[in-house]
Short mmCIF file of C-alpha atoms and ligand atoms in Angstrom, two decimals:
data_model
loop_
_atom_site.label_atom_id
_atom_site.label_comp_id
_atom_site.label_asym_id
_atom_site.label_seq_id
_atom_site.Cartn_x
_atom_site.Cartn_y
_atom_site.Cartn_z
CA MET A 169 -68.34 -2.20 -60.31
CA MET A 170 -65.51 0.07 -61.54
CA SER A 171 -62.73 0.60 -59.05
CA SER A 172 -59.01 1.25 -59.18
CA LEU A 173 -58.63 -2.52 -58.89
CA SER A 174 -60.77 -3.33 -61.93
CA GLU A 175 -59.12 -5.85 -64.21
CA LEU A 176 -55.86 -5.72 -62.29
CA ASN A 177 -54.05 -9.05 -62.12
CA ILE A 178 -53.28 -9.46 -58.46
CA VAL A 179 -51.11 -12.35 -57.34
CA LEU A 180 -52.01 -13.11 -53.73
CA GLY A 181 -49.39 -15.13 -51.87
CA VAL A 182 -50.80 -16.88 -48.83
CA THR A 183 -48.35 -18.23 -46.25
CA GLY A 184 -48.74 -20.52 -43.27
CA GLY A 185 -50.06 -18.34 -40.47
CA ILE A 186 -53.30 -18.57 -38.52
CA ALA A 187 -54.49 -15.47 -40.36
CA ALA A 188 -54.50 -17.47 -43.61
CA TYR A 189 -58.29 -17.75 -43.26
CA LYS A 190 -58.50 -13.94 -43.32
CA ALA A 191 -56.78 -13.98 -46.71
CA VAL A 192 -59.90 -15.76 -47.98
CA GLU A 193 -61.98 -12.71 -47.12
CA LEU A 194 -59.35 -10.45 -48.67
CA ALA A 195 -59.37 -12.49 -51.90
CA SER A 196 -63.15 -12.25 -51.98
CA SER A 197 -63.13 -8.45 -51.45
CA LEU A 198 -60.50 -7.97 -54.16
CA LYS A 199 -62.54 -10.06 -56.58
CA LYS A 200 -65.71 -8.08 -55.79
CA LEU A 201 -63.83 -4.90 -56.71
CA GLY A 202 -63.05 -6.35 -60.13
CA ALA A 203 -59.53 -7.69 -59.63
CA ILE A 204 -58.44 -10.99 -61.14
CA VAL A 205 -56.95 -12.80 -58.17
CA HIS A 206 -54.36 -15.53 -58.66
CA VAL A 207 -53.53 -17.29 -55.43
CA ILE A 208 -50.22 -18.94 -54.66
CA MET A 209 -50.18 -20.89 -51.39
CA THR A 210 -47.09 -22.05 -49.57
CA LYS A 211 -47.05 -25.58 -48.24
CA GLY A 212 -47.64 -24.19 -44.73
CA ALA A 213 -50.73 -22.28 -45.86
CA THR A 214 -52.39 -25.46 -47.09
CA SER A 215 -52.47 -26.81 -43.54
CA PHE A 216 -54.69 -23.86 -42.54
CA VAL A 217 -56.94 -23.42 -45.57
CA THR A 218 -57.64 -25.51 -48.63
CA GLU A 219 -56.71 -24.74 -52.18
CA ARG A 220 -60.27 -25.54 -53.11
CA LEU A 221 -61.64 -22.65 -51.02
CA PHE A 222 -59.47 -20.06 -52.81
CA GLN A 223 -60.32 -21.62 -56.13
CA GLU A 224 -64.06 -21.26 -55.47
CA ILE A 225 -63.68 -17.69 -54.21
CA THR A 226 -61.44 -16.38 -56.98
CA GLY A 227 -62.61 -18.48 -59.91
CA GLN A 228 -58.95 -18.95 -60.84
CA ALA A 229 -56.55 -21.86 -60.60
CA VAL A 230 -54.63 -21.89 -57.33
CA VAL A 231 -50.97 -22.84 -57.32
CA SER A 232 -49.61 -24.47 -54.22
CA ASP A 233 -46.75 -26.71 -55.18
CA MET A 234 -44.57 -25.79 -58.10
CA TRP A 235 -43.04 -29.24 -58.45
CA GLU A 236 -46.43 -30.67 -59.31
CA LYS A 237 -46.57 -28.48 -62.36
CA THR A 238 -45.16 -30.08 -65.43
CA GLN A 239 -44.49 -26.71 -67.03
CA PHE A 240 -42.92 -25.12 -63.99
CA HIS A 241 -40.63 -22.75 -65.88
CA VAL A 242 -43.43 -21.35 -67.96
CA GLU A 243 -45.70 -21.23 -64.93
CA HIS A 244 -43.56 -19.26 -62.49
CA ILE A 245 -42.52 -16.72 -65.05
CA ALA A 246 -46.08 -16.46 -66.29
CA LEU A 247 -47.47 -15.39 -62.89
CA ALA A 248 -44.53 -13.11 -62.12
CA LYS A 249 -45.02 -11.41 -65.48
CA LEU A 250 -48.79 -11.33 -65.36
CA ALA A 251 -48.90 -9.62 -61.96
CA ASP A 252 -49.81 -5.93 -61.88
CA LEU A 253 -49.48 -6.16 -58.14
CA MET A 254 -48.47 -8.81 -55.60
CA ILE A 255 -49.80 -9.12 -52.06
CA VAL A 256 -48.34 -11.51 -49.50
CA ALA A 257 -51.01 -12.00 -46.85
CA PRO A 258 -50.51 -13.11 -44.22
CA ALA A 259 -46.75 -12.72 -44.41
CA THR A 260 -45.11 -14.89 -41.77
CA ALA A 261 -41.71 -14.10 -40.26
CA ASN A 262 -40.42 -16.97 -42.36
CA ILE A 263 -41.52 -15.57 -45.75
CA LEU A 264 -40.20 -12.12 -44.83
CA ALA A 265 -36.81 -13.64 -44.04
CA LYS A 266 -36.76 -15.69 -47.23
CA ALA A 267 -37.85 -12.81 -49.43
CA ALA A 268 -35.33 -10.44 -47.83
CA ALA A 269 -32.56 -12.94 -48.47
CA GLY A 270 -33.65 -13.68 -52.03
CA ILE A 271 -34.33 -17.35 -51.37
CA ALA A 272 -36.41 -18.96 -54.11
CA ASP A 273 -37.28 -22.49 -53.04
CA ASP A 274 -40.99 -22.64 -53.79
CA MET A 275 -43.54 -21.13 -56.10
CA LEU A 276 -44.24 -18.04 -54.01
CA THR A 277 -40.63 -17.07 -53.30
CA THR A 278 -39.69 -17.73 -56.92
CA THR A 279 -42.51 -15.51 -58.17
CA LEU A 280 -41.55 -12.77 -55.69
CA LEU A 281 -38.00 -12.81 -56.99
CA ALA A 282 -39.01 -12.85 -60.64
CA THR A 283 -41.71 -10.18 -60.63
CA LYS A 284 -41.28 -6.52 -61.47
CA ALA A 285 -44.67 -5.64 -60.04
CA PRO A 286 -45.01 -3.73 -56.74
CA VAL A 287 -45.19 -6.12 -53.78
CA PHE A 288 -47.19 -5.53 -50.59
CA TYR A 289 -46.39 -7.60 -47.51
CA ILE A 290 -48.97 -7.85 -44.76
CA PRO A 291 -47.14 -9.29 -41.77
CA ALA A 292 -49.22 -11.12 -39.18
CA MET A 293 -47.61 -13.10 -36.37
CA ASN A 294 -46.98 -13.30 -32.67
CA THR A 295 -45.89 -9.92 -31.20
CA ASN A 296 -42.49 -11.16 -30.06
CA MET A 297 -41.75 -12.58 -33.48
CA TYR A 298 -42.86 -9.33 -35.09
CA GLU A 299 -40.80 -7.17 -32.77
CA ASN A 300 -37.73 -9.38 -32.98
CA PRO A 301 -34.88 -7.31 -34.46
CA VAL A 302 -34.34 -9.98 -37.11
CA THR A 303 -37.89 -9.57 -38.41
CA GLN A 304 -37.65 -5.78 -38.18
CA HIS A 305 -34.36 -5.91 -40.09
CA ASN A 306 -35.96 -8.07 -42.81
CA LEU A 307 -38.86 -5.64 -43.12
CA MET A 308 -36.42 -2.75 -43.48
CA GLN A 309 -34.48 -4.67 -46.06
CA LEU A 310 -37.60 -5.42 -48.10
CA LYS A 311 -38.59 -1.74 -47.97
CA LYS A 312 -35.14 -0.84 -49.24
CA TYR A 313 -35.65 -3.19 -52.16
CA GLY A 314 -38.82 -1.29 -52.97
CA ALA A 315 -41.52 -3.43 -51.32
CA TYR A 316 -44.44 -1.95 -49.38
CA ILE A 317 -45.35 -3.08 -45.89
CA ILE A 318 -48.86 -2.76 -44.50
CA GLU A 319 -48.34 -2.61 -40.73
CA PRO A 320 -50.25 -5.10 -38.61
CA ASP A 321 -52.93 -3.98 -36.16
CA SER A 322 -52.59 -4.23 -32.40
CA GLY A 323 -54.98 -6.26 -30.30
CA TYR A 324 -55.70 -9.72 -29.03
CA LEU A 325 -53.68 -12.40 -30.80
CA VAL A 326 -54.64 -16.04 -31.09
CA CYS A 327 -51.54 -17.01 -29.12
CA GLY A 328 -53.19 -15.42 -26.09
CA VAL A 329 -51.31 -12.12 -25.80
CA GLU A 330 -52.20 -8.52 -26.54
CA GLY A 331 -49.87 -6.73 -28.91
CA LYS A 332 -48.92 -5.83 -32.46
CA GLY A 333 -49.22 -8.57 -35.06
CA ARG A 334 -52.91 -8.82 -35.93
CA PHE A 335 -53.87 -9.11 -39.57
CA PRO A 336 -55.54 -5.82 -40.59
CA THR A 337 -59.11 -5.65 -41.88
CA SER A 338 -59.66 -6.14 -45.61
CA GLU A 339 -61.05 -2.58 -45.74
CA ARG A 340 -57.78 -1.15 -44.44
CA ILE A 341 -55.67 -3.25 -46.81
CA ILE A 342 -57.78 -2.26 -49.80
CA ALA A 343 -57.74 1.41 -48.79
CA ASP A 344 -53.92 1.34 -48.58
CA ILE A 345 -53.55 -0.40 -51.92
CA SER A 346 -56.09 1.89 -53.60
CA SER A 347 -54.31 4.99 -52.37
CA PHE A 348 -51.03 3.53 -53.67
CA LEU A 349 -52.67 2.95 -57.05
CA ALA A 350 -54.14 6.44 -57.09
CA LYS A 351 -50.73 7.82 -56.19
CA SER A 352 -49.14 5.72 -58.86
CA LYS A 353 -51.01 7.56 -61.63
CA THR A 354 -49.83 10.96 -60.53
CA LEU A 355 -48.37 12.07 -63.83
CA ILE A 356 -51.48 11.81 -65.97
CA GLY A 357 -51.60 14.76 -68.37
CA ARG A 358 -47.90 15.58 -67.88
CA LYS A 359 -45.34 15.50 -70.64
CA ILE A 360 -41.97 14.14 -69.62
CA LEU A 361 -38.96 14.18 -71.89
CA VAL A 362 -36.18 11.74 -71.02
CA THR A 363 -32.84 11.28 -72.75
CA ALA A 364 -30.85 8.10 -72.32
CA GLY A 365 -27.94 6.11 -73.67
CA GLY A 366 -24.67 7.23 -75.12
CA THR A 367 -23.95 9.20 -78.26
CA ARG A 368 -21.77 8.13 -81.17
CA GLU A 369 -19.68 10.59 -83.11
CA ALA A 370 -18.67 9.31 -86.53
CA LEU A 371 -15.04 9.40 -87.67
CA ASP A 372 -15.61 7.68 -90.99
CA PRO A 373 -18.26 5.28 -92.36
CA VAL A 374 -17.12 2.48 -90.02
CA ARG A 375 -15.66 4.15 -86.92
CA PHE A 376 -16.98 6.34 -84.18
CA LEU A 377 -16.15 7.83 -80.77
CA GLY A 378 -18.56 6.56 -78.14
CA ASN A 379 -18.95 5.94 -74.42
CA ARG A 380 -19.94 3.19 -72.01
CA SER A 381 -23.51 4.27 -71.30
CA THR A 382 -26.08 1.46 -71.75
CA GLY A 383 -29.17 3.61 -71.22
CA ARG A 384 -30.41 1.62 -68.20
CA MET A 385 -30.98 4.54 -65.86
CA GLY A 386 -32.81 6.70 -68.43
CA TYR A 387 -34.90 3.79 -69.70
CA ALA A 388 -35.92 2.95 -66.12
CA ILE A 389 -37.00 6.58 -65.60
CA ALA A 390 -38.99 6.60 -68.86
CA ALA A 391 -40.70 3.32 -67.91
CA GLU A 392 -41.59 4.60 -64.43
CA ALA A 393 -42.93 7.92 -65.77
CA ALA A 394 -45.14 6.01 -68.23
CA LYS A 395 -46.41 3.79 -65.41
CA ARG A 396 -47.41 6.92 -63.54
CA GLY A 397 -49.52 7.95 -66.50
CA ALA A 398 -47.23 10.55 -68.11
CA ASP A 399 -46.95 11.12 -71.83
CA VAL A 400 -43.31 10.11 -72.21
CA CYS A 401 -40.93 10.89 -75.03
CA LEU A 402 -37.62 9.06 -74.80
CA VAL A 403 -34.85 10.50 -76.93
CA SER A 404 -32.47 7.61 -76.99
CA GLY A 405 -28.86 7.54 -78.04
CA ILE A 406 -27.17 4.17 -78.40
CA SER A 407 -28.81 1.48 -76.28
CA GLU A 408 -29.73 -2.14 -76.81
CA LEU A 409 -32.70 -1.97 -74.46
CA PRO A 410 -36.22 -2.48 -75.76
CA CYS A 411 -38.53 0.54 -75.77
CA PRO A 412 -40.50 0.57 -72.49
CA GLU A 413 -44.27 0.14 -72.70
CA ASN A 414 -46.32 3.25 -73.54
CA VAL A 415 -43.22 5.29 -74.28
CA ARG A 416 -42.64 7.16 -77.55
CA ARG A 417 -38.99 6.63 -78.51
CA LEU A 418 -36.98 8.79 -80.89
CA SER A 419 -33.68 7.11 -81.69
CA VAL A 420 -30.64 9.24 -82.45
CA GLU A 421 -26.91 8.72 -82.74
CA SER A 422 -24.89 11.89 -82.42
CA ALA A 423 -25.08 14.79 -79.95
CA VAL A 424 -26.26 17.11 -82.73
CA GLN A 425 -29.09 14.73 -83.63
CA MET A 426 -29.99 14.46 -79.96
CA ARG A 427 -30.10 18.25 -79.67
CA ASP A 428 -32.46 18.52 -82.64
CA ALA A 429 -34.82 15.87 -81.26
CA VAL A 430 -34.79 17.38 -77.77
CA LEU A 431 -35.44 20.93 -78.98
CA GLN A 432 -38.36 19.72 -81.06
CA GLU A 433 -40.00 18.27 -77.93
CA PHE A 434 -38.88 20.81 -75.35
CA ASP A 435 -41.56 23.53 -75.50
CA ALA A 436 -44.42 21.12 -74.85
CA SER A 437 -42.65 19.35 -71.98
CA ASP A 438 -43.32 19.81 -68.27
CA ALA A 439 -40.02 18.25 -67.25
CA VAL A 440 -36.82 17.12 -68.91
CA ILE A 441 -34.61 14.44 -67.40
CA LYS A 442 -31.28 14.28 -69.18
CA ALA A 443 -29.77 10.94 -68.29
CA ALA A 444 -27.95 10.56 -71.61
CA ALA A 445 -24.17 10.51 -71.76
CA VAL A 446 -23.55 13.10 -74.44
CA ALA A 447 -20.17 13.47 -76.12
CA ASP A 448 -18.69 16.87 -75.41
CA TYR A 449 -16.61 16.71 -78.62
CA ARG A 450 -16.94 15.31 -82.12
CA PRO A 451 -14.38 14.87 -84.90
CA LYS A 452 -14.01 18.08 -86.89
CA THR A 453 -14.45 16.23 -90.15
CA VAL A 454 -16.12 12.94 -90.94
CA ALA A 455 -14.21 11.14 -93.69
CA ASP A 456 -16.36 10.04 -96.64
CA GLN A 457 -14.32 6.88 -97.02
CA LYS A 458 -12.73 4.58 -94.47
CA ILE A 459 -9.53 6.16 -93.11
CA LYS A 460 -6.57 4.05 -94.25
CA LYS A 461 -3.63 3.49 -91.94
CA LYS A 462 -0.36 5.26 -92.66
CA ASP A 463 3.04 5.37 -91.01
CA GLY A 464 3.38 7.55 -87.93
CA GLU A 465 0.78 9.08 -85.64
CA LEU A 466 -2.74 9.98 -86.52
CA VAL A 467 -3.93 13.25 -85.04
CA LEU A 468 -7.66 13.80 -84.73
CA THR A 469 -9.05 17.27 -84.31
CA LEU A 470 -12.18 17.42 -82.18
CA VAL A 471 -14.61 20.31 -82.00
CA ARG A 472 -17.08 21.09 -79.21
CA ASN A 473 -20.58 19.69 -79.40
CA PRO A 474 -23.50 21.82 -78.39
CA ASP A 475 -24.24 21.47 -74.67
CA ILE A 476 -27.89 20.49 -74.91
CA LEU A 477 -28.70 20.93 -71.26
CA GLN A 478 -27.04 24.33 -71.13
CA GLU A 479 -29.21 25.40 -74.04
CA LEU A 480 -32.35 24.11 -72.33
CA GLY A 481 -31.36 25.99 -69.19
CA GLU A 482 -31.20 29.20 -71.21
CA ARG A 483 -34.52 28.60 -72.97
CA LYS A 484 -36.50 27.21 -70.10
CA LYS A 485 -39.82 28.74 -69.09
CA LYS A 486 -41.94 26.49 -66.92
CA GLN A 487 -39.96 23.30 -67.48
CA ILE A 488 -38.36 21.44 -64.62
CA LEU A 489 -34.82 20.49 -65.64
CA MET A 490 -32.86 17.60 -64.25
CA GLY A 491 -29.31 16.82 -65.29
CA PHE A 492 -26.96 13.98 -64.47
CA ALA A 493 -23.39 14.31 -63.41
CA ALA A 494 -21.20 11.26 -63.78
CA GLU A 495 -18.07 12.03 -61.84
CA THR A 496 -14.97 10.21 -60.67
CA GLU A 497 -13.84 12.78 -58.07
CA ASN A 498 -15.05 15.90 -56.19
CA ILE A 499 -18.60 14.72 -56.81
CA GLU A 500 -20.46 17.26 -54.73
CA GLU A 501 -18.53 20.29 -55.90
CA TYR A 502 -18.62 19.39 -59.62
CA ALA A 503 -22.29 18.41 -59.52
CA GLN A 504 -23.39 21.60 -57.76
CA ASP A 505 -21.35 23.65 -60.17
CA LYS A 506 -23.05 21.95 -63.15
CA MET A 507 -26.49 22.56 -61.68
CA HIS A 508 -25.93 26.28 -61.32
CA ARG A 509 -24.00 26.73 -64.54
CA LYS A 510 -26.71 25.00 -66.58
CA ASN A 511 -29.63 26.62 -64.68
CA LEU A 512 -31.07 23.28 -63.52
CA ASP A 513 -33.62 22.47 -60.84
CA PHE A 514 -31.93 19.18 -59.95
CA ILE A 515 -28.74 17.33 -60.58
CA VAL A 516 -28.33 13.62 -59.98
CA ALA A 517 -24.73 12.88 -59.16
CA ASN A 518 -23.09 9.51 -59.22
CA ASP A 519 -19.63 8.22 -58.70
CA VAL A 520 -18.89 6.19 -61.81
CA SER A 521 -15.61 4.96 -60.40
CA LYS A 522 -17.52 2.61 -58.01
CA ALA A 523 -18.30 -0.94 -59.16
CA ASP A 524 -21.94 -0.80 -58.03
CA ALA A 525 -22.75 2.54 -59.67
CA GLY A 526 -22.74 4.16 -63.05
CA PHE A 527 -22.41 2.67 -66.50
CA GLY A 528 -23.66 -0.79 -67.34
CA THR A 529 -24.64 -1.77 -63.80
CA GLU A 530 -28.09 -2.91 -62.59
CA THR A 531 -27.69 -0.74 -59.51
CA ASN A 532 -26.68 2.82 -58.88
CA ARG A 533 -25.62 5.00 -55.97
CA ILE A 534 -26.85 8.55 -56.36
CA ILE A 535 -27.15 11.88 -54.62
CA ILE A 536 -29.85 14.29 -55.77
CA PHE A 537 -29.01 17.97 -55.33
CA GLU A 538 -31.77 20.56 -55.54
CA ARG A 539 -31.48 24.17 -56.51
CA ASP A 540 -32.54 25.34 -53.03
CA GLY A 541 -29.56 23.55 -51.47
CA ASN A 542 -31.40 20.38 -50.45
CA LYS A 543 -29.45 17.15 -50.85
CA THR A 544 -30.70 13.55 -50.68
CA GLU A 545 -28.31 10.63 -50.63
CA TYR A 546 -29.55 7.13 -51.49
CA PRO A 547 -27.99 3.76 -50.72
CA VAL A 548 -27.03 1.36 -53.52
CA LEU A 549 -30.37 0.50 -55.14
CA LYS A 550 -31.68 -0.99 -58.34
CA LYS A 551 -32.04 1.59 -61.09
CA ARG A 552 -35.75 0.74 -61.31
CA ILE A 553 -36.22 1.73 -57.66
CA LEU A 554 -34.11 4.88 -58.00
CA ALA A 555 -36.22 5.87 -61.01
CA GLY A 556 -39.18 6.03 -58.59
CA TYR A 557 -37.33 8.33 -56.19
CA ILE A 558 -36.16 10.53 -59.06
CA LEU A 559 -39.73 10.90 -60.32
CA ASP A 560 -41.00 11.66 -56.81
CA LYS A 561 -38.71 14.69 -56.85
CA ILE A 562 -39.85 15.74 -60.33
CA GLU A 563 -43.50 15.33 -59.35
CA ALA A 564 -43.08 17.43 -56.21
CA ALA A 565 -41.40 20.17 -58.25
CA ILE A 566 -44.15 20.18 -60.90
CA GLU A 567 -46.78 20.37 -58.17
CA LYS A 568 -44.97 23.16 -56.35
CA GLN A 569 -44.76 25.13 -59.56
CA GLY A 570 -48.50 24.72 -60.05
CA ASP A 571 -49.05 26.35 -56.63
CA VAL A 572 -47.32 29.64 -57.48
N1 CTP B 94 -25.06 17.16 -71.43
C1 CTP B 94 -25.71 17.72 -72.53
N2 CTP B 94 -25.01 18.03 -73.65
C2 CTP B 94 -23.66 17.84 -73.70
C3 CTP B 94 -22.99 17.29 -72.59
C4 CTP B 94 -23.72 16.97 -71.48
O1 CTP B 94 -26.92 17.88 -72.47
N3 CTP B 94 -23.02 18.14 -74.81
C5 CTP B 94 -25.83 16.84 -70.24
C6 CTP B 94 -25.86 15.37 -69.86
O2 CTP B 94 -26.97 14.73 -70.44
C7 CTP B 94 -25.97 15.40 -68.36
C8 CTP B 94 -25.28 16.68 -67.97
O3 CTP B 94 -25.24 17.49 -69.15
O4 CTP B 94 -27.30 15.48 -67.90
C9 CTP B 94 -23.91 16.52 -67.42
O5 CTP B 94 -23.06 15.96 -68.34
P1 CTP B 94 -21.47 15.96 -68.15
O6 CTP B 94 -20.84 15.53 -69.41
O7 CTP B 94 -21.14 15.20 -66.92
O8 CTP B 94 -21.22 17.49 -67.86
P2 CTP B 94 -20.39 18.58 -68.53
O9 CTP B 94 -21.08 19.84 -68.31
O10 CTP B 94 -20.10 18.21 -69.94
O11 CTP B 94 -19.11 18.62 -67.63
P3 CTP B 94 -17.69 17.88 -67.73
O12 CTP B 94 -17.66 17.16 -69.05
O13 CTP B 94 -16.74 18.99 -67.61
O14 CTP B 94 -17.67 16.96 -66.54
#
């Protein structure tokens, strides 16, 4: 049977709660819908259900104790990498706390920390444990890190009380995951142009003027857009990152080369996200031979580069335009000014003077300004997670445009 789960590698983490037996039914339903289910059990889970049962149901090897595995390193990275999706069901208060704190002391927690796949937690526990502020804080924290929580049902709990904490039905879990998957392919048929990395402006055959951009933010956006089904062209300046899967990359060096590549792609694009750090100036002349040192000062004359985004703003028809503003002061004022000056729909502002934001960091701290005056501020988050929020905005704008 074809379903949105067909051929998806789902890693199902089962932890030690009474609802562990319900995870057996969930594994069976996922398998019936065509998913390849790889079960990881915590030690606690094995005192409720046997490994053997999951093995029979899923037809796959079940991992329950990483230390038993001779090839542990290969194994934990293999499952983390293989996963298209991870589900932790039931998720005890204990696993939520460990995952929120980044503890990796068994196979499941290690896989959770190593995977880049979306993770769904399905908490099931005693009501008081669920409502305890510590558990609620951990759930919040996990959400902040980009995980999804499927809320428990209310009703009679095995511990004899009525309240929230019951493991939901497999139908509800599968419906939630399917709608997430459907939502996650929202950019099918859309053409997204992303620029990333820094530019290099040659001085002579061996020297250049450059900047500190590594391309991480733009590459994360391109990867996320491709995951959502878009046809993605990544015009990349200097970056050491590998080309994300299903992304067409055009590599360039200078601002002028970037302009040419961008203009070639622009007309067919639905949205342009300009995360590249483009040099505003380039040396007036590029020496044919290496410049030799002489006594006294060396004066370089720089001329203005084309402002690519400004040009796109002037040419734009239906395209949604998003620019980036890396600032060290007066962030809001400068960013808003850039948005209006360059005729953009959005500007993503970040304070590059902060250690946890900007160039070369894994994380970023951004504010997205919209043309209509809306402003959304995000906490410090991984660039991969922010890429999702950025694309949510782009998607909403494309959809809105389709309505008029
Ligand atoms: N940009 C561009 N072409 C340039 C310079 C910048 O397309 N020659 C784009 C960047 O990709 C980014 C946005 O414009 O999306 C903002 O870049 P920034 O250099 O911060 O803005 P400027 O307008 O150059 O303003 P200033 O240098 O005065 O801060």
